[in-house]
Amino acid sequence: MTTLFPENSLSARQSASFILAKRKPPIDKTEWNSFFDENGYLAKSRDFICVNILERGLHPGVRTEAWKFLTGYYSWQSSQDERLTVDSTRRKNYEALCQMYEKIQPLLENLHQNFTKTQNNIACDIQKLYDKDPLGNILVDKKRLEKILLLSYVCNPQAEYQQGFHEMVMLFQLMVEHDHETFWLFQFFLQKTENSCVITIGVGKNLDMLSRLIAILDPTFAEHLKGKGAGAVQALFPWFCLCFQHAFKSFDDVWRLWEAPTPPPQVLLTGKPCRNLQVLVAYSMLQMVREQVLLEGMSGDAILLACNNLIDLDADELISAACMVYAELFQKDVPQPLKEFFL
Amino acid sequence: MAETYDFLFKFLVIGSAGTGKSCLLHQFIENKFKQDSNHTIGVEFGSRVVNVGGKTVKLQIWDTAGQERFRSVTRSYYRGAAGALLVYDITSRETYNSLAAWLTDARTLASPNIVVILCGNKKDLDPEREVTFLEASRFAQENELMFLETSALTGENVEEAFLKCARTILNKIDSGELDPERMGSGIQYGDASLRQLRQPRSAQAVTPQPCGC
């Protein structure tokens, strides 16, 4: 097992190869429980757990609980009893929000111009949402999902509602049992990832950092993207808006990426190997089309088409590639803004 | 695998959220209504090779996000589009009211010559209609747009909308009003040999762009 510190590019490399080797299975319930003492206090360091999550991933059975720690829904310092209290408080708070919402809804409909519009957008997105598994079984309760999204829109004036949230929240809904858990996990996720997926807040910064990253690590490609391939990078905003949800073949892969480093999402949640891994992930994805782009001298539109075809990816491979990019980056002389962004 | 076609046209599908843009695209490509579809965040692509006036044309269709907050970022997709379906929902006045803004975007960002067809979608929901055919016809006339009412659900007029737009572009190429060789025209020649047969309009050598998409 490697100990991972952001400044240590060697350990990032080790993590990268560790992920690919899959020497150890994902953390299961028994192992997860062994991280805590008899009172439910953490017996291992938070770093130890996060590195393990990054390198090995979580078994679906422990995901719900682990995510509560990763997002900040539970404190890492809490005991089992405290967590029970936290859960009950969160449930009550959620119910209070629901009641408040019911009271003010008529007012919002009459006075708030954007409310009805957003309400329609949400209804429309939910209606279109593909909610079945490969066998055609219904996976989620759309009514409940709609309610959570509306509440989130009203209660979170920073993020408001953005198309795509419905798909993200669906993934939270699939992971947990109760609505209050879905609601709060999503709120904490947004907070923990510094609204990295919100187009009006974090996405622009991600794109800017992605361009800078390419300029440092791959000047030839950067040159092409400034010339003939202009506009391609800016057009990749959906990757960030959806936290790469459409790039993977399974929900498990999406969760795996999100839980990997939690400053921005779970690999976007553990904060390992660094902050803002999503930009390294995007860089790694662009590298997948790089050869073809340069060989064929692709235009911005053609690059976008090629990137749009990056689907059914494997989360382990992508996280591993992102760790390698990180390792490479920190062997270079990195300008301060980029350093601050990733450290 | 190379497809053979005479021209490739870049098309946009634009309009407010929830007007059925993706469903129109889906109906055109797959010939069926898409019941469950993901919303579009950035852009989705579809392409189909059609026969118009004796020419084979590959339509490369860019279906864009409709939500307001994505508007500024999706504008970059407009560049070099030859045609556009401008879509509103006949049961929603609000989507109709925002047409002018979408049209301005298309003409300023794609090209002033972009060929636009106005589509009043959800024709099948006539009892819930909020925008009359006459009113939309006037808007189309004032803004020099073609106009059809469509239904992505039944497929009515969907094919016609795309083909009508493609035919108009071809006519404009024939009459010389549109120059495929101009940068950002949204038109490309299908293959090199065909290109050779044509009399070059300008002395400048133009490299034909093979399309591998």
Coordinates of C-alpha atoms in Angstrom, one line a residue:
Chain A
M1 CA 0.0 0.0 0.0
T2 CA 1.3 3.4 -0.9
T3 CA 0.9 6.5 1.2
L4 CA -0.3 9.3 -0.9
F5 CA 0.7 12.9 -0.5
P6 CA -0.1 15.4 -3.2
E7 CA 3.5 16.5 -3.4
N8 CA 4.7 13.0 -3.9
S9 CA 4.6 12.2 -7.6
L10 CA 6.2 8.8 -7.0
S11 CA 3.3 7.7 -4.8
A12 CA 0.8 8.9 -7.4
R13 CA 2.6 6.6 -9.9
Q14 CA 2.5 3.8 -7.5
S15 CA -1.2 4.3 -6.9
A16 CA -1.7 4.4 -10.7
S17 CA -0.1 1.0 -11.1
F18 CA -1.8 -0.4 -8.0
I19 CA -5.2 0.5 -9.4
L20 CA -4.6 -1.3 -12.7
A21 CA -3.1 -4.3 -11.0
K22 CA -6.3 -4.8 -9.0
R23 CA -4.2 -6.7 -6.5
K24 CA -6.8 -6.2 -3.7
P25 CA -10.6 -6.3 -4.1
P26 CA -12.8 -3.3 -3.3
I27 CA -13.4 -2.5 0.4
D28 CA -16.2 -4.7 1.6
K29 CA -18.4 -4.5 4.7
T30 CA -16.2 -6.5 7.0
E31 CA -13.1 -4.5 6.1
W32 CA -15.0 -1.2 6.3
N33 CA -16.2 -2.1 9.8
S34 CA -12.7 -3.0 10.8
F35 CA -11.8 0.7 10.3
F36 CA -13.8 1.6 13.4
D37 CA -13.5 0.8 17.1
E38 CA -16.3 -0.6 19.3
N39 CA -17.9 2.8 19.8
G40 CA -17.8 3.5 16.1
Y41 CA -14.9 6.0 16.2
L42 CA -12.5 5.9 13.4
A43 CA -9.6 3.5 14.3
K44 CA -7.5 4.2 11.1
S45 CA -6.4 7.5 9.8
R46 CA -8.7 9.3 7.3
D47 CA -5.8 9.3 4.8
F48 CA -5.4 5.6 5.1
I49 CA -9.0 5.1 4.2
C50 CA -9.0 7.6 1.4
V51 CA -5.9 6.1 -0.2
N52 CA -7.6 2.7 0.0
I53 CA -10.7 4.0 -1.6
L54 CA -8.8 5.6 -4.4
E55 CA -6.7 2.6 -5.1
R56 CA -9.3 -0.2 -4.6
G57 CA -12.8 1.3 -4.7
L58 CA -15.8 0.5 -2.6
H59 CA -18.0 -2.6 -2.6
P60 CA -21.6 -1.5 -3.3
G61 CA -22.6 -2.7 0.1
V62 CA -20.5 -0.1 1.9
R63 CA -21.0 2.7 -0.6
T64 CA -23.9 4.4 1.2
E65 CA -22.1 4.7 4.5
A66 CA -18.7 5.5 3.1
W67 CA -20.2 8.3 0.9
K68 CA -21.7 9.9 4.0
F69 CA -18.2 10.3 5.3
L70 CA -16.7 11.3 2.0
T71 CA -19.2 14.0 1.4
G72 CA -19.3 15.4 4.9
Y73 CA -22.8 14.2 5.8
Y74 CA -21.0 12.5 8.7
S75 CA -18.0 13.8 10.5
W76 CA -14.9 11.6 10.4
Q77 CA -14.6 12.2 14.1
S78 CA -18.1 11.0 15.0
S79 CA -19.1 8.0 17.1
Q80 CA -21.8 5.5 16.0
D81 CA -24.3 7.2 18.4
E82 CA -23.5 10.6 17.1
R83 CA -24.1 9.4 13.6
L84 CA -27.5 8.1 14.6
T85 CA -28.3 11.5 15.9
V86 CA -27.0 13.2 12.8
D87 CA -29.1 11.0 10.6
S88 CA -32.3 11.8 12.6
T89 CA -31.5 15.5 12.5
R90 CA -30.9 15.5 8.8
R91 CA -34.2 13.7 8.4
K92 CA -36.1 16.3 10.5
N93 CA -34.4 19.1 8.7
Y94 CA -35.4 17.7 5.4
E95 CA -39.0 17.3 6.5
A96 CA -39.0 20.9 7.8
L97 CA -37.8 22.0 4.3
C98 CA -40.5 20.0 2.7
Q99 CA -43.2 21.7 4.8
M100 CA -41.7 25.1 4.2
Y101 CA -41.7 24.4 0.5
E102 CA -45.3 23.4 0.5
K103 CA -46.3 26.6 2.2
I104 CA -44.4 28.9 -0.1
Q105 CA -45.0 27.1 -3.4
P106 CA -48.1 29.1 -4.4
L107 CA -46.2 32.3 -3.6
L108 CA -43.3 31.1 -5.8
E109 CA -45.6 30.2 -8.6
N110 CA -47.1 33.7 -8.6
L111 CA -44.2 35.9 -7.8
H112 CA -41.1 34.2 -9.0
Q113 CA -40.9 34.3 -12.7
N114 CA -38.2 31.7 -13.1
F115 CA -39.9 29.2 -10.7
T116 CA -42.5 28.0 -13.1
K117 CA -40.0 27.8 -15.9
T118 CA -37.6 25.7 -13.8
Q119 CA -40.5 23.6 -12.5
N120 CA -41.4 22.8 -16.2
N121 CA -37.8 22.1 -17.0
I122 CA -37.5 19.7 -14.2
A123 CA -40.8 17.9 -15.1
C124 CA -39.7 17.7 -18.7
D125 CA -36.2 16.3 -17.8
I126 CA -37.7 13.8 -15.4
Q127 CA -40.2 12.6 -18.0
K128 CA -37.4 12.0 -20.5
L129 CA -35.1 10.4 -18.0
Y130 CA -34.2 6.9 -18.9
D131 CA -34.9 5.0 -15.7
K132 CA -34.8 1.3 -16.6
D133 CA -32.2 -1.3 -16.2
P134 CA -31.2 -3.5 -19.2
L135 CA -34.1 -5.9 -18.3
G136 CA -36.6 -3.1 -18.4
N137 CA -37.2 -2.9 -14.7
I138 CA -37.9 0.5 -13.3
L139 CA -35.0 1.7 -11.2
V140 CA -36.2 4.9 -9.6
D141 CA -39.3 6.6 -8.4
K142 CA -39.6 9.7 -10.6
K143 CA -42.1 11.5 -8.4
R144 CA -39.7 11.4 -5.5
L145 CA -36.8 12.4 -7.7
E146 CA -38.8 15.4 -9.0
K147 CA -39.6 16.6 -5.5
I148 CA -36.0 16.4 -4.4
L149 CA -34.8 18.4 -7.4
L150 CA -37.4 21.1 -6.9
L151 CA -36.5 21.4 -3.2
S152 CA -32.8 21.5 -4.2
Y153 CA -33.6 24.3 -6.7
V154 CA -35.5 26.3 -4.1
C155 CA -33.0 25.7 -1.2
N156 CA -29.8 26.0 -3.1
P157 CA -29.8 29.4 -4.7
Q158 CA -26.1 29.1 -5.7
A159 CA -26.5 25.9 -7.9
E160 CA -30.2 26.3 -8.6
Y161 CA -31.3 23.7 -11.2
Q162 CA -29.3 22.7 -14.1
Q163 CA -30.2 20.0 -16.7
G164 CA -28.2 17.0 -15.8
F165 CA -28.8 17.3 -12.0
H166 CA -31.7 15.0 -12.5
E167 CA -29.4 12.3 -13.7
M168 CA -26.9 12.9 -11.0
V169 CA -29.5 12.9 -8.3
M170 CA -30.9 9.7 -9.7
L171 CA -27.5 8.1 -9.0
F172 CA -27.7 9.2 -5.4
Q173 CA -31.3 8.0 -5.1
L174 CA -30.1 4.6 -6.4
M175 CA -27.4 4.5 -3.7
V176 CA -29.5 5.3 -0.6
E177 CA -32.9 4.4 0.8
H178 CA -34.5 7.6 2.0
D179 CA -35.2 10.9 0.4
H180 CA -33.5 13.0 3.1
E181 CA -30.3 11.0 2.4
T182 CA -30.5 11.6 -1.3
F183 CA -31.2 15.3 -0.8
W184 CA -28.4 16.0 1.6
L185 CA -25.8 13.7 -0.1
F186 CA -26.4 15.7 -3.2
Q187 CA -26.0 19.0 -1.4
F188 CA -22.9 17.9 0.4
F189 CA -21.5 16.6 -2.9
L190 CA -21.9 19.9 -4.5
Q191 CA -20.4 21.7 -1.6
K192 CA -17.5 19.2 -1.3
T193 CA -16.7 19.5 -5.0
E194 CA -16.9 23.3 -4.8
N195 CA -19.8 23.3 -7.3
S196 CA -17.3 22.1 -9.8
C197 CA -20.1 20.8 -12.1
V198 CA -22.2 23.9 -12.0
I199 CA -21.9 25.7 -15.3
T200 CA -22.4 29.2 -13.8
I201 CA -19.8 28.5 -11.1
G202 CA -17.0 25.9 -11.5
V203 CA -17.1 24.7 -15.0
G204 CA -15.3 27.7 -16.6
K205 CA -12.4 27.3 -14.1
N206 CA -12.1 23.6 -15.0
L207 CA -11.9 24.4 -18.7
D208 CA -9.3 27.1 -18.1
M209 CA -7.2 24.8 -16.0
L210 CA -7.5 22.0 -18.6
S211 CA -6.1 24.3 -21.3
R212 CA -3.2 25.4 -19.1
L213 CA -2.5 21.7 -18.3
I214 CA -2.4 20.8 -21.9
A215 CA -0.1 23.8 -22.6
I216 CA 2.4 22.5 -20.0
L217 CA 2.3 18.8 -20.6
D218 CA 1.7 18.6 -24.3
P219 CA 2.8 21.7 -26.2
T220 CA 2.3 20.1 -29.6
F221 CA -1.3 19.3 -28.9
A222 CA -1.9 22.7 -27.3
E223 CA -0.6 24.3 -30.5
H224 CA -3.1 22.4 -32.5
L225 CA -5.9 23.2 -30.1
K226 CA -5.1 26.9 -30.5
G227 CA -5.0 26.7 -34.2
K228 CA -7.0 24.4 -36.3
G229 CA -8.7 22.7 -33.4
A230 CA -9.8 25.9 -31.8
G231 CA -12.9 25.8 -29.7
A232 CA -12.7 22.1 -28.9
V233 CA -11.7 22.4 -25.3
Q234 CA -14.3 25.0 -24.4
A235 CA -16.9 22.7 -26.0
L236 CA -16.1 19.9 -23.6
F237 CA -18.1 21.5 -20.7
P238 CA -20.6 18.7 -20.6
W239 CA -17.9 16.4 -19.2
F240 CA -17.6 18.6 -16.2
C241 CA -21.4 19.4 -15.9
L242 CA -22.2 15.7 -15.6
C243 CA -19.0 14.7 -13.8
F244 CA -18.3 12.4 -16.7
Q245 CA -21.5 10.4 -16.1
H246 CA -22.0 9.7 -19.8
A247 CA -18.4 8.4 -20.4
F248 CA -18.9 5.2 -18.5
K249 CA -20.5 1.9 -19.2
S250 CA -22.0 1.3 -15.8
F251 CA -23.2 3.3 -12.8
D252 CA -20.6 1.5 -10.7
D253 CA -17.9 3.1 -12.8
V254 CA -19.5 6.5 -12.3
W255 CA -19.6 6.0 -8.5
R256 CA -16.1 4.7 -8.6
L257 CA -14.8 7.9 -10.3
W258 CA -16.9 10.2 -8.1
E259 CA -15.7 8.5 -4.9
A260 CA -12.0 8.4 -5.9
P261 CA -10.8 11.9 -4.8
T262 CA -13.6 14.0 -2.9
P263 CA -12.5 17.5 -3.2
P264 CA -14.0 17.6 -6.4
P265 CA -16.1 14.6 -6.8
Q266 CA -15.4 11.0 -4.9
V267 CA -12.2 10.2 -6.8
L268 CA -13.6 13.3 -7.0
L269 CA -14.6 12.8 -3.2
T270 CA -11.5 11.4 -1.3
G271 CA -9.2 14.3 -2.2
K272 CA -6.6 11.9 -3.3
P273 CA -4.3 12.1 -5.1
C274 CA -5.1 15.8 -5.3
R275 CA -7.8 18.3 -5.6
N276 CA -9.7 18.8 -8.8
L277 CA -8.9 15.4 -10.2
Q278 CA -11.7 16.0 -12.7
V279 CA -9.4 18.1 -14.8
L280 CA -6.8 15.4 -14.9
V281 CA -9.5 13.0 -15.9
A282 CA -10.6 15.2 -18.7
Y283 CA -6.9 15.6 -19.8
S284 CA -6.6 11.8 -19.8
M285 CA -9.7 11.5 -22.0
L286 CA -8.4 14.0 -24.4
Q287 CA -5.2 12.0 -24.7
M288 CA -7.3 9.1 -25.9
V289 CA -8.1 11.0 -29.1
R290 CA -4.9 13.0 -29.4
E291 CA -3.1 10.8 -31.9
Q292 CA -6.0 10.7 -34.2
V293 CA -6.5 14.5 -33.9
L294 CA -3.0 15.3 -34.8
L295 CA -2.7 12.7 -37.5
E296 CA -5.8 13.8 -39.3
G297 CA -5.4 17.4 -38.5
M298 CA -8.9 17.6 -37.0
S299 CA -10.9 20.8 -36.7
G300 CA -12.6 21.8 -33.4
D301 CA -15.9 20.3 -34.6
A302 CA -14.2 17.0 -35.5
I303 CA -12.4 16.8 -32.2
L304 CA -15.7 17.4 -30.4
L305 CA -17.3 14.6 -32.4
A306 CA -14.4 12.3 -31.5
C307 CA -14.7 13.2 -27.8
N308 CA -18.4 12.6 -27.8
N309 CA -17.7 9.1 -28.9
L310 CA -15.7 8.4 -25.7
I311 CA -18.2 6.2 -23.9
D312 CA -18.1 2.9 -22.1
L313 CA -14.8 3.8 -20.5
D314 CA -13.4 1.9 -17.5
A315 CA -13.2 4.0 -14.3
D316 CA -10.1 2.2 -12.9
E317 CA -8.2 2.8 -16.1
L318 CA -9.2 6.4 -16.2
I319 CA -8.4 7.1 -12.5
S320 CA -5.1 5.4 -13.0
A321 CA -4.3 7.5 -16.1
A322 CA -5.2 10.6 -14.2
C323 CA -2.8 9.6 -11.4
M324 CA -0.1 9.3 -13.9
V325 CA -0.8 12.7 -15.3
Y326 CA -0.6 14.1 -11.8
A327 CA 2.8 12.4 -11.3
E328 CA 4.0 13.8 -14.6
L329 CA 2.8 17.3 -13.8
F330 CA 4.6 17.5 -10.5
Q331 CA 7.9 16.7 -12.1
K332 CA 7.6 19.9 -14.1
D333 CA 7.9 23.4 -13.1
V334 CA 4.3 24.2 -12.6
P335 CA 3.0 27.8 -12.6
Q336 CA 1.5 28.9 -9.2
P337 CA -2.2 29.0 -10.2
L338 CA -2.1 25.5 -11.5
K339 CA -0.3 24.3 -8.4
E340 CA -2.8 25.9 -6.2
F341 CA -5.6 24.4 -8.2
F342 CA -4.4 20.8 -7.7
L343 CA -2.8 20.9 -4.3
Chain B
M1 CA -15.6 3.0 -44.0
A2 CA -16.2 5.8 -46.5
E3 CA -19.7 6.7 -47.3
T4 CA -20.3 8.3 -50.6
Y5 CA -22.2 11.5 -50.8
D6 CA -21.9 14.7 -52.8
F7 CA -22.2 17.1 -50.0
L8 CA -22.0 17.3 -46.2
F9 CA -24.2 19.9 -44.5
K10 CA -23.9 20.9 -40.9
F11 CA -27.3 21.4 -39.4
L12 CA -28.3 22.7 -36.0
V13 CA -31.4 22.0 -34.0
I14 CA -32.1 24.9 -31.7
G15 CA -34.9 26.3 -29.5
S16 CA -35.9 26.3 -25.8
A17 CA -35.7 23.4 -23.4
G18 CA -38.5 20.8 -23.7
T19 CA -39.6 21.6 -27.2
G20 CA -38.7 18.2 -28.5
K21 CA -35.5 18.9 -30.4
S22 CA -33.8 15.6 -29.5
C23 CA -37.0 13.7 -30.3
L24 CA -37.2 15.4 -33.8
L25 CA -33.6 14.3 -34.4
H26 CA -34.3 10.8 -33.2
Q27 CA -37.4 10.5 -35.3
F28 CA -35.5 11.7 -38.4
I29 CA -32.5 9.3 -37.8
E30 CA -34.3 6.3 -36.4
N31 CA -37.8 6.8 -37.7
K32 CA -39.3 6.4 -34.3
F33 CA -40.3 8.4 -31.3
K34 CA -38.0 8.4 -28.4
Q35 CA -40.0 7.9 -25.3
D36 CA -37.1 8.0 -22.8
S37 CA -34.2 10.1 -23.8
N38 CA -31.5 11.9 -21.9
H39 CA -31.7 15.6 -21.9
T40 CA -29.0 17.3 -23.9
I41 CA -26.3 19.1 -22.0
G42 CA -23.9 20.1 -24.6
V43 CA -24.6 18.7 -28.0
E44 CA -25.7 15.4 -29.4
F45 CA -25.0 14.3 -32.9
G46 CA -26.8 12.4 -35.5
S47 CA -26.3 11.9 -39.2
R48 CA -28.2 10.6 -42.1
V49 CA -27.5 10.4 -45.8
V50 CA -30.5 11.6 -47.8
N51 CA -31.3 12.1 -51.5
V52 CA -32.3 15.6 -52.5
G53 CA -32.9 16.7 -56.0
G54 CA -30.6 14.0 -57.4
K55 CA -27.8 14.7 -55.0
T56 CA -26.6 12.6 -52.1
V57 CA -26.3 14.7 -49.0
K58 CA -25.0 13.7 -45.7
L59 CA -26.7 15.8 -42.9
Q60 CA -24.6 16.1 -39.9
I61 CA -27.0 17.3 -37.2
W62 CA -26.1 19.0 -34.0
D63 CA -28.7 18.9 -31.4
T64 CA -28.0 21.5 -28.8
A65 CA -29.0 22.1 -25.2
G66 CA -32.1 24.3 -24.6
Q67 CA -31.7 25.4 -21.0
E68 CA -30.9 29.0 -20.7
R69 CA -27.8 28.6 -18.6
F70 CA -26.1 26.5 -21.3
R71 CA -26.9 29.1 -24.0
S72 CA -23.7 31.0 -23.8
V73 CA -21.5 27.9 -23.9
T74 CA -23.4 26.2 -26.7
R75 CA -23.1 29.2 -29.0
S76 CA -19.6 27.9 -30.0
Y77 CA -21.4 25.0 -31.7
Y78 CA -23.1 27.3 -34.2
R79 CA -20.0 28.0 -36.1
G80 CA -20.1 27.0 -39.7
A81 CA -23.7 25.6 -39.8
A82 CA -25.4 25.6 -43.1
G83 CA -28.9 25.0 -41.9
A84 CA -31.0 25.0 -38.8
L85 CA -34.3 23.7 -37.4
L86 CA -35.6 26.4 -35.1
V87 CA -38.0 24.6 -32.8
Y88 CA -40.8 25.8 -30.5
D89 CA -43.6 23.9 -28.9
I90 CA -47.1 24.8 -30.1
T91 CA -48.5 24.2 -26.6
S92 CA -46.1 26.7 -25.0
R93 CA -46.2 30.3 -25.8
E94 CA -43.1 30.9 -23.8
T95 CA -41.0 28.7 -26.2
Y96 CA -42.6 30.7 -29.1
N97 CA -41.7 34.0 -27.5
S98 CA -38.0 33.2 -27.3
L99 CA -37.7 32.4 -31.0
A100 CA -36.4 35.8 -32.0
A101 CA -33.5 35.4 -29.6
W102 CA -32.6 32.0 -30.9
L103 CA -32.8 33.3 -34.5
T104 CA -30.5 36.2 -33.7
D105 CA -28.0 33.8 -32.2
A106 CA -28.1 31.5 -35.3
R107 CA -27.7 34.4 -37.8
T108 CA -24.9 36.2 -35.9
L109 CA -23.0 33.1 -34.8
A110 CA -23.4 30.6 -37.6
S111 CA -23.8 32.7 -40.7
P112 CA -26.2 35.5 -41.9
N113 CA -26.9 33.1 -44.8
I114 CA -27.9 30.2 -42.6
V115 CA -31.0 28.5 -44.0
V116 CA -33.6 28.2 -41.2
I117 CA -36.8 26.3 -41.0
L118 CA -39.2 27.1 -38.2
C119 CA -40.8 24.0 -36.7
G120 CA -43.9 24.2 -34.5
N121 CA -43.4 20.9 -32.8
K122 CA -45.9 18.8 -30.8
K123 CA -48.6 19.1 -33.5
D124 CA -50.2 16.0 -32.1
L125 CA -51.2 18.0 -29.0
D126 CA -53.5 20.3 -30.9
P127 CA -56.2 20.6 -28.1
E128 CA -53.5 22.2 -25.9
R129 CA -52.3 24.6 -28.6
E130 CA -51.2 28.1 -27.4
V131 CA -49.7 29.3 -30.7
T132 CA -51.8 29.4 -33.8
F133 CA -50.6 28.3 -37.2
L134 CA -51.4 31.7 -38.7
E135 CA -49.4 33.6 -36.0
A136 CA -46.3 31.5 -36.5
S137 CA -46.6 31.7 -40.3
R138 CA -46.5 35.5 -40.0
F139 CA -43.4 35.3 -37.8
A140 CA -41.8 33.0 -40.4
Q141 CA -42.7 35.3 -43.2
E142 CA -41.4 38.4 -41.5
N143 CA -38.1 36.7 -40.7
E144 CA -37.7 35.0 -44.0
L145 CA -38.0 31.5 -42.6
M146 CA -39.6 28.4 -44.0
F147 CA -42.3 27.0 -41.7
L148 CA -43.8 23.7 -40.9
E149 CA -45.7 22.2 -37.9
T150 CA -44.2 18.9 -36.9
S151 CA -44.8 16.0 -34.6
A152 CA -41.8 14.1 -33.4
L153 CA -44.4 11.7 -31.8
T154 CA -46.2 10.7 -35.0
G155 CA -43.4 11.6 -37.4
E156 CA -45.6 14.1 -39.3
N157 CA -43.5 16.6 -41.3
V158 CA -40.3 15.6 -39.6
E159 CA -38.6 14.2 -42.7
E160 CA -40.0 17.1 -44.7
A161 CA -38.5 19.7 -42.4
F162 CA -35.0 18.3 -42.7
L163 CA -35.3 17.7 -46.5
K164 CA -36.9 21.1 -47.2
C165 CA -34.0 22.8 -45.5
A166 CA -31.4 20.7 -47.3
R167 CA -33.2 21.3 -50.7
T168 CA -33.1 25.1 -50.1
I169 CA -29.4 24.9 -49.4
L170 CA -28.7 22.9 -52.6
N171 CA -30.7 25.4 -54.6
K172 CA -28.7 28.2 -53.2
I173 CA -25.5 26.4 -54.1
D174 CA -26.7 25.9 -57.6
S175 CA -27.7 29.5 -58.0
G176 CA -24.3 30.6 -56.6
E177 CA -25.9 32.3 -53.6
L178 CA -24.0 30.0 -51.4
D179 CA -20.4 29.2 -51.9
P180 CA -19.4 25.8 -50.5
E181 CA -15.8 26.8 -50.7
R182 CA -16.1 29.7 -48.4
M183 CA -14.7 29.0 -45.0
G184 CA -17.4 28.3 -42.4
S185 CA -20.1 27.7 -45.0
G186 CA -21.1 24.5 -43.2
I187 CA -20.9 22.7 -46.5
Q188 CA -18.2 20.2 -47.5
Y189 CA -17.8 18.2 -50.7
G190 CA -18.2 14.5 -50.3
D191 CA -15.1 13.1 -51.9
A192 CA -12.1 14.2 -53.9
S193 CA -13.0 12.7 -57.3
L194 CA -16.3 14.5 -57.3
R195 CA -14.6 17.6 -56.3
Q196 CA -12.2 17.3 -59.3
L197 CA -15.1 17.2 -61.7
R198 CA -16.4 20.5 -60.7
Q199 CA -15.2 23.7 -62.1
P200 CA -13.4 25.6 -59.4
R201 CA -15.0 28.9 -58.6
S202 CA -11.8 30.4 -57.4
A203 CA -8.3 30.1 -58.5
Q204 CA -7.2 29.1 -55.0
A205 CA -6.7 25.4 -54.5
V206 CA -9.1 24.1 -51.9
T207 CA -8.3 20.8 -50.2
P208 CA -11.4 18.7 -50.1
Q209 CA -12.2 17.6 -46.6
P210 CA -12.8 13.9 -46.2
C211 CA -15.3 13.3 -43.5
G212 CA -14.7 10.5 -41.2
C213 CA -17.6 11.0 -38.9

